[in-house]
Amino acid sequence: MFTKKLLLDMDTGVDDALAIAYAVGCGAEIAGITCGFGNVETAEAVRNTLDLLSLLGRPEVPVFAGDAGPDGQPFRVSEACRKIHGENGIGNVSLPHHGKPSLLPAHRFILDAARKEGDALVIVCTGTLHNLARAILEDREAVAKAHSIVFMGGALTVAGNVTPYAEANIANDPEAAKIVLESGLPMTMVGLDVTLKHRLTRETAGRWADCGHVGGIFSEIAGYYIDNESDRGSCALHDPLAVAAAIEPGLLVTHPFAMTAITDGEAAGRTVARSYPEECRVKNVRAALESDPGFSGRLDQVLRGLFKTLG
Ligand code: CA
């Protein structure tokens, strides 16, 4: 049984939405959700997160906004991303608006939660690493109090998904990724090496519509993503796998590396294992290279159970 508290840091698009539902469906306690730019603009991520939490019966979970962009300028969401996640980030499905974000900036909440919860807190990032990098720059030792850090991002043994080198979450803020990876803090990387292997099919998502009103909405959100992410009739479960691995680390087989992110040039956004001995003293990143092939079935089971409960 999972007895820790999750702090989710998200750029709430479709697979973040599935990840929130998975955490709720597992009965995990959620200390708060911090939001940032990436799949959508930060303000849209906040709005989607608030609306989804309300839909899922968890309106009490506090939501925090991070910066609007990596360098003080508003982030521009790519056309490709708008196509995959929809104009509003959740498959163009309109949800009733509920609640407001807390006034505390996202990185400050990460620091407060780590200081307060300490070993009870698991931080899971499924967008850029911008908010976590700001928290580390402000007070690394406070972040170090958390039990663990899991992030969805990067590609070590496979090609990227926005360039041949780079995965989207790292590509959207490579400098933040470099700060986090080189921080020496222990963390687990859930990259494309494993997430691409777990697929949600149109058929499975379609059946959620039989599980009540909320299931119907998630069926529509996921269906949009499946139709636009690729032509395979299925989508990769990137963010849900990271949240699931935070709850159940046994889902992954990981290997330790000293890692960094390339921040400029053609390979910007690439996550690499460092090779010089003086850079490799601290192998703080456990990169997932294998994962439980039964995860997509487990996700379907957890979400169906949740949707039936919510009606
Ligand atoms: Ca995401």
CSV table of C-alpha atoms and ligand atoms in Angstrom, one decimal:
chain,number,residue,atom,x,y,z
A,1,MET,CA,0.0,0.0,0.0
A,2,PHE,CA,1.2,3.5,-0.9
A,3,THR,CA,1.6,5.6,2.2
A,4,LYS,CA,3.4,8.6,0.8
A,5,LYS,CA,2.0,11.9,-0.5
A,6,LEU,CA,2.4,12.9,-4.1
A,7,LEU,CA,3.3,16.3,-5.3
A,8,LEU,CA,2.5,16.4,-9.0
A,9,ASP,CA,4.2,19.0,-11.2
A,10,MET,CA,2.4,19.1,-14.6
A,11,ASP,CA,1.8,20.9,-17.9
A,12,THR,CA,-1.7,19.5,-17.9
A,13,GLY,CA,-2.5,18.1,-21.3
A,14,VAL,CA,-4.1,14.8,-22.1
A,15,ASP,CA,-1.6,12.3,-20.6
A,16,ASP,CA,-1.2,14.5,-17.5
A,17,ALA,CA,-5.0,14.2,-17.2
A,18,LEU,CA,-4.8,10.4,-17.4
A,19,ALA,CA,-2.0,10.5,-14.8
A,20,ILE,CA,-4.1,12.6,-12.3
A,21,ALA,CA,-7.0,10.1,-12.8
A,22,TYR,CA,-4.6,7.2,-12.2
A,23,ALA,CA,-3.3,8.8,-8.9
A,24,VAL,CA,-6.9,9.5,-7.7
A,25,GLY,CA,-8.0,6.0,-8.8
A,26,CYS,CA,-5.2,4.5,-6.7
A,27,GLY,CA,-6.4,6.4,-3.7
A,28,ALA,CA,-3.0,8.2,-3.4
A,29,GLU,CA,-2.9,11.3,-1.2
A,30,ILE,CA,-2.1,14.3,-3.3
A,31,ALA,CA,-0.4,17.2,-1.4
A,32,GLY,CA,-0.8,19.6,-4.3
A,33,ILE,CA,-0.3,20.0,-8.0
A,34,THR,CA,2.1,22.6,-9.4
A,35,CYS,CA,1.7,23.7,-13.0
A,36,GLY,CA,3.9,24.9,-15.8
A,37,PHE,CA,4.2,25.5,-19.5
A,38,GLY,CA,4.7,22.8,-22.1
A,39,ASN,CA,1.8,20.9,-23.5
A,40,VAL,CA,-0.2,24.2,-22.9
A,41,GLU,CA,0.5,27.6,-21.4
A,42,THR,CA,0.9,27.7,-17.7
A,43,ALA,CA,-2.5,29.4,-17.1
A,44,GLU,CA,-4.2,26.7,-19.2
A,45,ALA,CA,-2.4,24.0,-17.3
A,46,VAL,CA,-3.7,25.5,-14.0
A,47,ARG,CA,-7.3,25.7,-15.4
A,48,ASN,CA,-7.2,22.2,-16.7
A,49,THR,CA,-5.9,20.9,-13.4
A,50,LEU,CA,-8.5,22.6,-11.3
A,51,ASP,CA,-11.3,21.5,-13.6
A,52,LEU,CA,-10.1,17.9,-13.7
A,53,LEU,CA,-9.6,17.7,-10.0
A,54,SER,CA,-13.2,18.9,-9.5
A,55,LEU,CA,-14.5,16.4,-12.1
A,56,LEU,CA,-12.6,13.6,-10.3
A,57,GLY,CA,-14.1,14.5,-6.9
A,58,ARG,CA,-10.9,16.0,-5.5
A,59,PRO,CA,-11.5,19.8,-5.5
A,60,GLU,CA,-9.7,20.3,-2.2
A,61,VAL,CA,-6.3,19.5,-3.7
A,62,PRO,CA,-4.4,22.8,-4.0
A,63,VAL,CA,-3.1,24.0,-7.4
A,64,PHE,CA,-0.1,26.3,-7.9
A,65,ALA,CA,1.1,28.3,-11.0
A,66,GLY,CA,4.7,28.4,-12.0
A,67,ASP,CA,6.4,30.8,-14.4
A,68,ALA,CA,4.8,31.6,-17.8
A,69,GLY,CA,8.0,30.6,-19.7
A,70,PRO,CA,11.6,29.5,-19.2
A,71,ASP,CA,13.3,32.9,-19.4
A,72,GLY,CA,10.7,35.4,-18.3
A,73,GLN,CA,9.0,35.4,-21.7
A,74,PRO,CA,5.6,33.6,-22.2
A,75,PHE,CA,6.1,30.1,-23.7
A,76,ARG,CA,4.7,29.5,-27.1
A,77,VAL,CA,3.1,26.2,-27.4
A,78,SER,CA,4.1,24.4,-30.7
A,79,GLU,CA,1.6,23.8,-33.4
A,80,ALA,CA,2.3,20.1,-33.2
A,81,CYS,CA,1.4,20.1,-29.5
A,82,ARG,CA,-1.8,22.0,-30.1
A,83,LYS,CA,-2.7,19.3,-32.6
A,84,ILE,CA,-1.9,16.4,-30.4
A,85,HIS,CA,-3.5,17.7,-27.1
A,86,GLY,CA,-6.1,20.0,-28.7
A,87,GLU,CA,-6.3,23.8,-28.5
A,88,ASN,CA,-7.2,23.7,-24.8
A,89,GLY,CA,-4.8,20.8,-23.9
A,90,ILE,CA,-7.5,18.3,-23.1
A,91,GLY,CA,-8.7,17.2,-26.5
A,92,ASN,CA,-11.0,20.3,-27.0
A,93,VAL,CA,-13.4,18.9,-24.4
A,94,SER,CA,-15.0,21.7,-22.4
A,95,LEU,CA,-15.2,21.2,-18.7
A,96,PRO,CA,-17.1,23.4,-16.2
A,97,HIS,CA,-14.6,25.8,-14.5
A,98,HIS,CA,-14.0,25.2,-10.8
A,99,GLY,CA,-11.8,26.9,-8.2
A,100,LYS,CA,-8.8,29.1,-8.3
A,101,PRO,CA,-5.1,28.5,-7.9
A,102,SER,CA,-3.3,29.2,-4.6
A,103,LEU,CA,-1.3,32.4,-4.6
A,104,LEU,CA,2.0,30.8,-3.6
A,105,PRO,CA,4.3,30.3,-6.7
A,106,ALA,CA,4.8,26.7,-7.7
A,107,HIS,CA,8.5,26.4,-6.8
A,108,ARG,CA,7.7,27.8,-3.3
A,109,PHE,CA,5.1,25.1,-2.7
A,110,ILE,CA,7.6,22.5,-3.8
A,111,LEU,CA,10.0,23.8,-1.1
A,112,ASP,CA,7.2,24.2,1.6
A,113,ALA,CA,5.9,20.7,0.9
A,114,ALA,CA,9.4,19.1,1.0
A,115,ARG,CA,10.2,20.9,4.3
A,116,LYS,CA,6.9,19.9,5.8
A,117,GLU,CA,6.4,16.4,4.6
A,118,GLY,CA,10.1,15.3,4.3
A,119,ASP,CA,10.4,11.6,3.7
A,120,ALA,CA,6.6,11.3,3.2
A,121,LEU,CA,6.8,13.3,0.0
A,122,VAL,CA,7.2,11.9,-3.5
A,123,ILE,CA,7.7,14.6,-6.2
A,124,VAL,CA,6.5,13.6,-9.7
A,125,CYS,CA,7.2,15.9,-12.7
A,126,THR,CA,5.4,15.2,-16.0
A,127,GLY,CA,6.1,18.5,-17.7
A,128,THR,CA,9.3,20.5,-18.0
A,129,LEU,CA,11.6,20.5,-15.0
A,130,HIS,CA,11.4,24.3,-14.6
A,131,ASN,CA,9.5,24.5,-11.3
A,132,LEU,CA,11.7,21.8,-9.7
A,133,ALA,CA,14.9,23.6,-11.0
A,134,ARG,CA,13.8,26.9,-9.4
A,135,ALA,CA,13.1,25.1,-6.1
A,136,ILE,CA,16.6,23.5,-6.2
A,137,LEU,CA,18.3,26.8,-7.1
A,138,GLU,CA,16.5,28.4,-4.1
A,139,ASP,CA,17.0,25.7,-1.5
A,140,ARG,CA,18.5,22.4,-2.7
A,141,GLU,CA,18.7,21.0,0.8
A,142,ALA,CA,14.9,21.5,1.3
A,143,VAL,CA,14.2,19.6,-1.9
A,144,ALA,CA,16.6,16.9,-0.7
A,145,LYS,CA,14.3,16.2,2.3
A,146,ALA,CA,11.7,14.7,0.0
A,147,HIS,CA,11.6,10.9,-0.2
A,148,SER,CA,12.1,10.7,-4.0
A,149,ILE,CA,11.8,12.5,-7.3
A,150,VAL,CA,10.4,10.8,-10.4
A,151,PHE,CA,10.2,12.6,-13.7
A,152,MET,CA,8.8,11.8,-17.1
A,153,GLY,CA,11.2,13.0,-19.7
A,154,GLY,CA,14.3,12.4,-21.8
A,155,ALA,CA,15.4,9.6,-24.0
A,156,LEU,CA,18.6,7.7,-23.3
A,157,THR,CA,18.6,4.6,-25.6
A,158,VAL,CA,15.9,5.7,-28.2
A,159,ALA,CA,15.4,8.7,-30.4
A,160,GLY,CA,13.5,11.8,-29.2
A,161,ASN,CA,10.0,12.7,-30.1
A,162,VAL,CA,10.4,16.4,-31.0
A,163,THR,CA,13.8,16.1,-32.7
A,164,PRO,CA,15.9,13.0,-33.3
A,165,TYR,CA,17.6,13.9,-30.1
A,166,ALA,CA,15.1,15.4,-27.7
A,167,GLU,CA,12.0,14.4,-25.8
A,168,ALA,CA,9.4,17.2,-25.4
A,169,ASN,CA,9.6,17.8,-21.7
A,170,ILE,CA,13.3,18.3,-21.8
A,171,ALA,CA,13.3,20.2,-25.1
A,172,ASN,CA,10.8,22.7,-23.7
A,173,ASP,CA,13.4,23.8,-21.0
A,174,PRO,CA,16.8,22.1,-21.4
A,175,GLU,CA,18.5,24.5,-18.9
A,176,ALA,CA,16.1,23.4,-16.2
A,177,ALA,CA,16.7,19.8,-17.0
A,178,LYS,CA,20.5,20.3,-16.8
A,179,ILE,CA,20.1,21.9,-13.3
A,180,VAL,CA,17.9,19.1,-12.0
A,181,LEU,CA,20.0,16.2,-13.5
A,182,GLU,CA,23.3,17.7,-12.3
A,183,SER,CA,21.9,18.5,-8.8
A,184,GLY,CA,23.2,15.3,-7.4
A,185,LEU,CA,19.7,14.6,-5.9
A,186,PRO,CA,18.5,11.0,-6.3
A,187,MET,CA,15.8,10.7,-9.0
A,188,THR,CA,14.2,8.3,-11.3
A,189,MET,CA,14.0,9.1,-15.0
A,190,VAL,CA,10.9,7.6,-16.8
A,191,GLY,CA,11.8,8.5,-20.4
A,192,LEU,CA,10.8,7.4,-23.9
A,193,ASP,CA,12.9,4.3,-23.4
A,194,VAL,CA,10.0,2.9,-21.5
A,195,THR,CA,6.9,5.1,-22.0
A,196,LEU,CA,6.6,4.4,-25.7
A,197,LYS,CA,6.0,0.7,-25.0
A,198,HIS,CA,2.8,1.3,-23.0
A,199,ARG,CA,-0.2,2.0,-25.3
A,200,LEU,CA,-3.8,3.0,-24.7
A,201,THR,CA,-5.9,1.8,-27.7
A,202,ARG,CA,-8.9,3.6,-29.1
A,203,GLU,CA,-11.0,0.5,-28.3
A,204,THR,CA,-10.0,0.5,-24.6
A,205,ALA,CA,-10.6,4.3,-24.2
A,206,GLY,CA,-13.9,3.9,-26.1
A,207,ARG,CA,-15.1,1.4,-23.5
A,208,TRP,CA,-14.7,4.0,-20.7
A,209,ALA,CA,-17.9,5.6,-22.0
A,210,ASP,CA,-19.8,2.7,-20.6
A,211,CYS,CA,-18.5,3.5,-17.1
A,212,GLY,CA,-20.6,6.6,-16.4
A,213,HIS,CA,-20.5,10.4,-17.0
A,214,VAL,CA,-16.8,10.9,-16.0
A,215,GLY,CA,-15.7,7.9,-17.9
A,216,GLY,CA,-17.4,9.3,-21.0
A,217,ILE,CA,-15.5,12.6,-20.7
A,218,PHE,CA,-12.2,10.8,-20.3
A,219,SER,CA,-13.1,8.6,-23.2
A,220,GLU,CA,-13.5,11.7,-25.4
A,221,ILE,CA,-10.3,13.4,-24.1
A,222,ALA,CA,-8.2,10.3,-24.6
A,223,GLY,CA,-9.9,9.5,-27.9
A,224,TYR,CA,-8.8,12.9,-29.3
A,225,TYR,CA,-5.2,12.3,-28.3
A,226,ILE,CA,-5.2,8.8,-29.8
A,227,ASP,CA,-6.5,10.1,-33.1
A,228,ASN,CA,-3.9,12.9,-33.2
A,229,GLU,CA,-0.8,11.6,-31.5
A,230,SER,CA,0.0,9.0,-34.2
A,231,ASP,CA,-1.6,6.9,-36.8
A,232,ARG,CA,-1.3,3.7,-34.8
A,233,GLY,CA,-4.8,3.7,-33.2
A,234,SER,CA,-3.2,4.0,-29.8
A,235,CYS,CA,-1.2,6.5,-27.7
A,236,ALA,CA,1.8,6.2,-25.4
A,237,LEU,CA,1.1,6.4,-21.7
A,238,HIS,CA,4.0,8.7,-20.9
A,239,ASP,CA,2.8,10.6,-17.8
A,240,PRO,CA,0.7,7.9,-16.3
A,241,LEU,CA,3.7,5.5,-16.2
A,242,ALA,CA,5.7,8.1,-14.2
A,243,VAL,CA,2.9,8.5,-11.6
A,244,ALA,CA,2.4,4.8,-11.5
A,245,ALA,CA,6.1,4.2,-10.9
A,246,ALA,CA,6.1,6.8,-8.1
A,247,ILE,CA,3.3,4.8,-6.4
A,248,GLU,CA,4.8,1.4,-7.3
A,249,PRO,CA,8.5,1.5,-8.1
A,250,GLY,CA,8.6,-2.2,-8.9
A,251,LEU,CA,7.0,-1.4,-12.3
A,252,LEU,CA,10.4,-0.3,-13.5
A,253,VAL,CA,13.9,-1.8,-13.9
A,254,THR,CA,16.3,1.1,-13.5
A,255,HIS,CA,20.1,1.6,-13.9
A,256,PRO,CA,22.2,4.3,-12.3
A,257,PHE,CA,23.8,7.1,-14.4
A,258,ALA,CA,25.4,10.5,-14.0
A,259,MET,CA,23.4,12.5,-16.5
A,260,THR,CA,23.0,15.9,-18.0
A,261,ALA,CA,21.0,17.7,-20.7
A,262,ILE,CA,22.5,19.4,-23.8
A,263,THR,CA,21.3,23.0,-23.8
A,264,ASP,CA,22.2,24.3,-27.2
A,265,GLY,CA,22.9,23.4,-30.8
A,266,GLU,CA,21.2,20.7,-32.9
A,267,ALA,CA,21.1,18.3,-30.0
A,268,ALA,CA,19.5,20.7,-27.5
A,269,GLY,CA,17.2,18.8,-25.2
A,270,ARG,CA,19.0,15.6,-25.4
A,271,THR,CA,19.6,13.7,-22.2
A,272,VAL,CA,23.0,12.0,-22.0
A,273,ALA,CA,24.9,9.9,-19.6
A,274,ARG,CA,28.2,11.7,-18.7
A,275,SER,CA,31.4,9.8,-19.5
A,276,TYR,CA,34.3,11.6,-17.9
A,277,PRO,CA,35.3,10.0,-14.5
A,278,GLU,CA,35.3,13.3,-12.6
A,279,GLU,CA,31.7,13.9,-13.8
A,280,CYS,CA,30.5,10.4,-12.9
A,281,ARG,CA,31.2,10.3,-9.2
A,282,VAL,CA,27.5,10.7,-8.3
A,283,LYS,CA,25.3,8.4,-10.3
A,284,ASN,CA,22.2,10.1,-9.0
A,285,VAL,CA,19.8,9.3,-11.9
A,286,ARG,CA,18.2,5.9,-12.1
A,287,ALA,CA,17.0,5.7,-15.7
A,288,ALA,CA,14.2,3.2,-16.4
A,289,LEU,CA,15.2,0.9,-19.2
A,290,GLU,CA,12.6,-1.8,-18.7
A,291,SER,CA,9.1,-1.8,-17.4
A,292,ASP,CA,6.2,-4.1,-16.5
A,293,PRO,CA,4.4,-4.9,-19.8
A,294,GLY,CA,1.2,-5.2,-17.9
A,295,PHE,CA,0.9,-1.5,-17.1
A,296,SER,CA,-1.6,-0.5,-19.7
A,297,GLY,CA,-4.0,-3.2,-18.5
A,298,ARG,CA,-3.5,-2.0,-14.9
A,299,LEU,CA,-4.3,1.6,-15.9
A,300,ASP,CA,-7.5,0.5,-17.6
A,301,GLN,CA,-8.5,-1.4,-14.5
A,302,VAL,CA,-7.8,1.5,-12.1
A,303,LEU,CA,-9.5,4.1,-14.3
A,304,ARG,CA,-12.6,1.9,-14.9
A,305,GLY,CA,-12.9,1.4,-11.2
A,306,LEU,CA,-12.6,5.1,-10.6
A,307,PHE,CA,-15.1,6.0,-13.3
A,308,LYS,CA,-17.7,3.5,-12.0
A,309,THR,CA,-17.3,4.9,-8.5
A,310,LEU,CA,-17.8,8.5,-9.7
A,311,GLY,CA,-20.7,7.6,-11.9
B,1,CA,CA,2.8,16.3,-19.5
